[in-house]
Amino acid sequence: MTQLDLFADINTPDEPPRPKAAAKVPATFANPKPAVTPPAPAIKPSATPAPAATVRALRPRLPANPHERAQSLGEAVARTWHTQHGGTAIEVPIGIVAALALIRPRDLKGPDLAHQILAQDDTQLIQMYREIWARHWIQRPDLIDRARILHEWVNDDDHDKHRLYVTRAVTKAALHAGIFDLTGHDDPYFRAATDVLSPVMALTRSSGAQAGLGEFHTPWSVAETMGNILMAEFSLAAKGDMAPGEHVHDPACGSGGLLRAAAQSMRERGIDPASMHWSGVDIDEIAAACTAVNAIVWGLGPNVTVARADILTHPNAVDEAAAEARAVIEHRDRLFGRAAVIGAVRKAQHLLEQVTKAA
């Protein structure tokens, strides 16, 4: 396919993430530390102005209300999926939006990335999605493996004409709804301004399916209030801000909205969320997959564990998920170790051939 040279480099450390066992005493949204009533609006100011103060100046493309834009995006994607008879495989439209959320233009002043994507033919479009997931699996195999349900369909050997048509239609809907205005920023603070996957998941899934799963999407306003309360409780209990290595856990995480709110509250206090440990559990496979993708988009850092389980019957779900993540990373390392050996052998053979020819 024609190479799109517009994807931003994935900014990750050279050393791959190696998830550790979860901290033994996490602070949870469901079970926070002993309740301490925070003083009314008293929020400790950060050493530097909160990013929100300059958000419009720094990123004029960020919508005035990102949550409303995310809702509109979800409505556009869901409407397209259902009117074009996409069927019950809602992991397809959610996976398309998730993949688009993982990329961003190299140069905001350069060629329009949305136009470049839609200029591809159907085969190239599917190949693009394969490459997006493959590149991110190399960097974060632990999280991309947890999100497997969102990208397994891309690797099907044969995509029928209708699947190709609907994939293009959903891609076009997401792009025209402005997904890159929400997720196409270098700074994770702006990428985490809202959750683009939650509305898509809620609106593509039938109300009956949501009821069967006991699924309830926390409104963004409630999530952000809870995130601020959690940070205030930490500050009061510790007589200061959170220290690196603290553990934030949500036992019913959905697509990760409460984790996002906590991370944004940290950033507004001058704390780097990537220095913390994060974990979330959800019984719904698609919701857990969305949290895994969002953890990358929102820049939560290397110490993120997402489990798909019923926390009531699997209290050790986070530890088990962390062990699974370590196994996936080791598998990735073995594959790339073999690739490095093969590459070295081929290079040596090439040099030998060159010497032989010269002789």
Coordinates of C-alpha atoms in Angstrom, one line a residue:
M1 CA 0.0 0.0 0.0
T2 CA 1.0 3.6 -0.3
Q3 CA 2.8 4.5 2.9
L4 CA 1.1 7.3 4.9
D5 CA 4.0 9.3 6.3
L6 CA 1.8 11.3 8.5
F7 CA 1.5 9.1 11.6
A8 CA 3.2 10.7 14.6
D9 CA 6.1 8.6 16.1
I10 CA 5.0 6.6 19.1
N11 CA 6.8 8.3 22.0
T12 CA 7.7 5.4 24.2
P13 CA 11.0 4.6 26.1
D14 CA 13.4 2.3 24.4
E15 CA 13.0 -0.2 27.2
P16 CA 9.6 -1.9 26.8
P17 CA 7.1 -1.7 29.7
R18 CA 7.3 -4.5 32.2
P19 CA 4.2 -4.5 34.4
K20 CA 4.8 -5.3 38.0
A21 CA 2.5 -6.9 40.5
A22 CA -0.2 -4.6 41.7
A23 CA 0.4 -2.6 44.9
K24 CA -1.2 -4.2 47.8
V25 CA -3.1 -1.2 49.1
P26 CA -4.7 0.6 46.1
A27 CA -6.9 3.6 46.4
T28 CA -10.1 2.8 44.7
F29 CA -13.0 4.8 43.6
A30 CA -15.3 2.2 45.1
N31 CA -13.4 1.9 48.3
P32 CA -11.3 5.0 48.9
K33 CA -9.1 5.6 51.9
P34 CA -11.0 6.5 55.1
A35 CA -13.4 9.2 54.3
V36 CA -12.3 12.7 54.9
T37 CA -14.6 15.5 53.8
P38 CA -12.5 17.7 51.6
P39 CA -12.8 21.5 52.1
A40 CA -15.2 23.0 49.6
P41 CA -13.3 24.2 46.6
A42 CA -9.9 24.1 48.1
I43 CA -7.6 22.5 45.5
K44 CA -3.9 22.8 46.0
P45 CA -2.5 24.9 43.1
S46 CA 0.2 23.4 41.1
A47 CA 3.6 24.9 40.7
T48 CA 2.8 25.9 37.1
P49 CA -0.5 27.1 35.7
A50 CA -3.0 24.3 34.9
P51 CA -2.9 23.3 31.3
A52 CA -6.6 24.2 31.0
A53 CA -5.8 27.8 31.4
T54 CA -4.1 28.0 28.1
V55 CA -5.9 25.1 26.3
R56 CA -7.4 27.3 23.6
A57 CA -4.2 29.2 22.9
L58 CA -2.1 26.1 22.7
R59 CA -4.6 23.9 20.8
P60 CA -7.2 25.9 19.0
R61 CA -8.4 22.7 17.3
L62 CA -9.6 21.4 20.7
P63 CA -13.4 21.8 20.8
A64 CA -14.8 24.2 23.4
N65 CA -16.7 21.2 25.0
P66 CA -14.8 18.0 24.2
H67 CA -17.4 15.8 25.9
E68 CA -20.2 17.1 23.6
R69 CA -18.0 16.6 20.6
A70 CA -17.2 13.0 21.7
Q71 CA -21.0 12.4 22.2
S72 CA -21.6 13.7 18.7
L73 CA -18.9 11.5 17.3
G74 CA -20.4 8.5 19.0
E75 CA -23.8 9.3 17.6
A76 CA -22.4 9.7 14.0
V77 CA -20.6 6.4 14.2
A78 CA -23.5 4.5 15.7
R79 CA -25.9 6.0 13.2
T80 CA -23.7 5.0 10.3
W81 CA -23.1 1.5 11.6
H82 CA -26.8 0.8 12.2
T83 CA -28.2 2.5 9.0
Q84 CA -25.7 0.7 6.9
H85 CA -26.7 -2.6 8.5
G86 CA -23.4 -3.3 10.2
G87 CA -24.9 -6.1 12.3
T88 CA -24.2 -7.2 15.8
A89 CA -20.3 -7.2 15.6
I90 CA -20.0 -3.8 17.4
E91 CA -16.4 -4.5 18.0
V92 CA -15.8 -3.4 14.4
P93 CA -17.0 0.3 14.7
I94 CA -15.5 0.5 18.2
G95 CA -12.2 -0.9 16.9
I96 CA -12.1 1.6 14.0
V97 CA -12.5 4.5 16.4
A98 CA -10.0 3.0 18.8
A99 CA -7.4 2.6 16.0
L100 CA -8.0 6.2 14.8
A101 CA -7.6 7.4 18.4
L102 CA -4.1 5.8 18.6
I103 CA -2.7 7.8 15.7
R104 CA -2.1 11.5 15.0
P105 CA -0.6 13.6 12.3
R106 CA 3.2 14.2 12.3
D107 CA 2.6 17.8 11.4
L108 CA -0.6 19.7 12.2
K109 CA 0.3 22.2 9.5
G110 CA 1.0 19.4 7.0
P111 CA -1.3 17.4 4.7
D112 CA -4.8 16.6 6.1
L113 CA -4.5 13.1 7.6
A114 CA -8.3 12.5 7.3
H115 CA -8.1 13.2 3.6
Q116 CA -5.0 10.9 3.2
I117 CA -6.8 8.1 4.9
L118 CA -10.0 8.3 2.9
A119 CA -8.0 8.5 -0.4
Q120 CA -6.9 4.9 0.1
D121 CA -8.8 2.1 -1.5
D122 CA -10.5 -0.6 0.6
T123 CA -7.6 -3.0 0.7
Q124 CA -5.2 -0.2 1.7
L125 CA -7.6 1.0 4.4
I126 CA -7.8 -2.5 6.0
Q127 CA -4.0 -2.8 5.7
M128 CA -3.6 0.6 7.4
Y129 CA -5.7 -0.6 10.4
R130 CA -3.6 -3.8 10.6
E131 CA -0.4 -1.7 10.7
I132 CA -1.8 0.7 13.4
W133 CA -2.5 -2.3 15.7
A134 CA 0.7 -4.0 14.9
R135 CA 2.9 -1.0 15.6
H136 CA 1.2 -0.4 18.9
W137 CA 1.4 -4.1 19.8
I138 CA 5.2 -3.8 19.4
Q139 CA 5.2 -1.0 21.9
R140 CA 2.5 -2.1 24.3
P141 CA 1.8 -5.8 23.8
D142 CA 0.2 -6.0 27.3
L143 CA -2.5 -3.5 26.5
I144 CA -3.0 -4.2 22.8
D145 CA -3.5 -7.9 23.7
R146 CA -6.1 -7.0 26.2
A147 CA -7.8 -5.0 23.4
R148 CA -7.7 -8.0 21.1
I149 CA -11.5 -8.1 20.5
L150 CA -11.3 -4.7 18.9
H151 CA -8.7 -5.7 16.3
E152 CA -9.0 -9.5 15.7
W153 CA -11.5 -8.8 12.9
V154 CA -9.0 -6.7 10.9
N155 CA -6.8 -9.8 10.4
D156 CA -9.6 -11.9 8.8
D157 CA -8.3 -13.4 5.5
D158 CA -11.3 -12.5 3.5
H159 CA -13.4 -9.3 4.1
D160 CA -16.6 -9.4 2.1
K161 CA -17.7 -6.3 0.1
H162 CA -20.2 -5.3 2.7
R163 CA -17.7 -5.4 5.5
L164 CA -15.3 -3.3 3.5
Y165 CA -18.1 -0.8 2.6
V166 CA -19.2 -0.4 6.2
T167 CA -15.6 -0.1 7.4
R168 CA -15.1 2.8 5.0
A169 CA -18.4 4.4 6.0
V170 CA -17.6 4.2 9.7
T171 CA -14.1 5.5 9.1
K172 CA -15.5 8.5 7.2
A173 CA -18.1 9.2 9.9
A174 CA -15.5 9.2 12.6
L175 CA -13.1 11.5 10.6
H176 CA -15.9 13.9 9.6
A177 CA -17.0 14.1 13.2
G178 CA -13.6 15.4 14.2
I179 CA -11.9 12.5 16.0
F180 CA -8.4 14.1 15.4
D181 CA -9.6 17.3 17.0
L182 CA -10.0 15.3 20.2
T183 CA -7.2 12.7 20.0
G184 CA -4.7 14.2 17.5
H185 CA -2.6 16.1 20.0
D186 CA 1.0 15.5 21.1
D187 CA 0.2 16.5 24.7
P188 CA -1.6 13.7 26.6
Y189 CA -3.5 16.3 28.6
F190 CA -5.3 17.3 25.5
R191 CA -5.7 13.8 24.2
A192 CA -7.4 12.9 27.6
A193 CA -9.8 15.9 27.5
T194 CA -12.6 13.3 26.9
D195 CA -13.3 9.6 26.3
V196 CA -14.1 9.1 22.6
L197 CA -14.8 5.3 23.1
S198 CA -17.5 5.4 25.8
P199 CA -20.2 7.0 23.6
V200 CA -19.4 4.7 20.7
M201 CA -19.6 1.7 22.9
A202 CA -22.9 2.9 24.6
L203 CA -24.6 3.9 21.4
T204 CA -23.7 0.9 19.2
R205 CA -24.8 -1.6 21.9
S206 CA -28.5 -2.3 22.3
S207 CA -30.2 -1.2 25.5
G208 CA -31.0 -4.9 26.1
A209 CA -27.4 -5.9 25.9
Q210 CA -26.4 -3.0 28.3
A211 CA -29.0 -4.1 30.8
G212 CA -27.9 -7.7 30.6
L213 CA -24.3 -6.6 31.4
G214 CA -25.5 -4.3 34.1
E215 CA -23.6 -1.6 32.2
F216 CA -23.9 2.0 33.4
H217 CA -21.8 4.8 31.9
T218 CA -20.7 7.4 34.5
P219 CA -21.4 10.9 33.2
W220 CA -18.3 12.8 32.5
S221 CA -19.3 15.5 35.0
V222 CA -19.7 12.9 37.8
A223 CA -16.4 11.2 36.8
E224 CA -14.5 14.5 37.0
T225 CA -16.0 15.4 40.4
M226 CA -15.0 12.0 41.7
G227 CA -11.5 12.4 40.3
N228 CA -11.1 15.7 42.1
I229 CA -12.5 14.2 45.3
L230 CA -10.0 11.3 45.2
M231 CA -7.1 13.6 44.7
A232 CA -8.3 15.9 47.5
E233 CA -8.5 12.8 49.8
F234 CA -5.1 11.7 48.9
S235 CA -3.7 15.2 49.6
L236 CA -5.4 15.4 53.0
A237 CA -4.5 11.8 54.0
A238 CA -0.8 12.2 52.9
K239 CA -0.6 15.8 53.9
G240 CA 0.6 16.5 50.4
D241 CA 0.2 15.5 46.8
M242 CA 0.4 11.9 45.6
A243 CA 3.9 10.4 45.4
P244 CA 5.2 8.4 42.4
G245 CA 4.2 4.8 42.6
E246 CA 0.8 5.3 44.2
H247 CA -1.9 2.9 42.9
V248 CA -5.2 4.1 41.6
H249 CA -7.7 1.3 41.0
D250 CA -11.3 1.1 39.6
P251 CA -13.0 -2.3 40.2
A252 CA -15.7 -1.5 37.6
C253 CA -13.8 0.6 35.1
G254 CA -16.0 0.5 32.0
S255 CA -14.0 2.3 29.4
G256 CA -11.8 4.0 32.0
G257 CA -13.6 7.3 32.5
L258 CA -12.9 7.6 36.2
L259 CA -9.2 6.8 35.6
R260 CA -9.1 9.5 33.0
A261 CA -10.6 12.1 35.4
A262 CA -8.1 11.2 38.1
A263 CA -5.2 11.5 35.6
Q264 CA -6.4 14.9 34.4
S265 CA -6.8 16.1 38.0
M266 CA -3.2 14.9 38.6
R267 CA -1.9 16.9 35.6
E268 CA -3.7 20.0 36.8
R269 CA -1.7 19.6 40.1
G270 CA 1.6 19.2 38.3
I271 CA 1.7 15.4 38.9
D272 CA 2.7 13.1 36.1
P273 CA 0.1 10.2 35.8
A274 CA 2.8 8.1 34.1
S275 CA 4.6 7.9 37.4
M276 CA 1.7 6.1 39.0
H277 CA 0.3 2.5 39.0
W278 CA -3.1 2.2 37.4
S279 CA -5.5 -0.8 37.3
G280 CA -9.1 -1.4 36.2
V281 CA -11.4 -4.4 36.1
D282 CA -14.6 -4.9 34.1
I283 CA -16.7 -7.9 33.4
D284 CA -17.4 -6.7 29.8
E285 CA -14.7 -7.7 27.4
I286 CA -15.3 -4.8 25.1
A287 CA -15.2 -2.3 28.0
A288 CA -11.9 -3.7 29.3
A289 CA -10.5 -3.5 25.7
C290 CA -11.5 0.2 25.5
T291 CA -9.8 0.9 28.9
A292 CA -6.6 -0.7 27.5
V293 CA -6.7 1.5 24.4
N294 CA -7.6 4.6 26.4
A295 CA -4.6 4.0 28.7
I296 CA -2.3 4.5 25.7
V297 CA -4.2 7.4 24.3
W298 CA -4.4 9.2 27.6
G299 CA -0.7 8.6 28.4
L300 CA -1.2 6.7 31.7
G301 CA 2.3 5.3 31.5
P302 CA 4.0 1.9 31.6
N303 CA 2.4 0.6 34.9
V304 CA -1.2 -0.1 33.7
T305 CA -3.0 -3.3 34.3
V306 CA -6.5 -4.0 32.9
A307 CA -8.4 -7.2 33.8
R308 CA -11.5 -8.6 32.3
A309 CA -13.3 -10.3 35.2
D310 CA -16.1 -10.1 37.7
I311 CA -14.3 -8.6 40.7
L312 CA -16.8 -10.0 43.1
T313 CA -15.9 -13.6 42.1
H314 CA -12.3 -12.9 41.2
P315 CA -10.7 -10.7 43.8
N316 CA -7.2 -11.5 42.5
A317 CA -8.1 -10.4 39.0
V318 CA -5.5 -7.6 38.8
D319 CA -2.7 -9.9 39.9
E320 CA -3.7 -12.5 37.4
A321 CA -4.0 -9.9 34.6
A322 CA -0.5 -8.5 35.5
A323 CA 0.9 -12.1 35.2
E324 CA -0.8 -12.4 31.8
A325 CA 0.7 -9.1 30.7
R326 CA 4.2 -10.1 31.7
A327 CA 3.8 -13.3 29.7
V328 CA 2.7 -11.4 26.6
I329 CA 5.7 -9.0 26.9
E330 CA 8.1 -12.0 27.3
H331 CA 6.5 -13.5 24.2
R332 CA 7.1 -10.2 22.3
D333 CA 10.7 -10.1 23.5
R334 CA 11.3 -13.7 22.3
L335 CA 9.9 -12.9 18.9
F336 CA 12.1 -9.8 18.5
G337 CA 15.1 -11.7 19.9
R338 CA 14.8 -14.2 17.1
A339 CA 14.3 -11.5 14.6
A340 CA 17.5 -9.8 15.8
V341 CA 19.4 -13.0 15.4
I342 CA 18.0 -13.7 12.0
G343 CA 18.9 -10.1 10.9
A344 CA 22.5 -10.5 12.2
V345 CA 22.9 -13.8 10.4
R346 CA 21.7 -12.3 7.1
K347 CA 23.9 -9.3 7.5
A348 CA 26.9 -11.6 8.1
Q349 CA 26.0 -13.6 5.1
H350 CA 25.7 -10.5 3.0
L351 CA 29.2 -9.3 4.1
L352 CA 30.6 -12.7 3.4
E353 CA 29.2 -12.6 -0.1
Q354 CA 30.6 -9.2 -0.7
V355 CA 34.1 -10.3 0.4
T356 CA 33.8 -13.4 -1.7
K357 CA 32.9 -11.4 -4.8
A358 CA 35.7 -9.0 -4.2
A359 CA 38.2 -11.8 -4.0

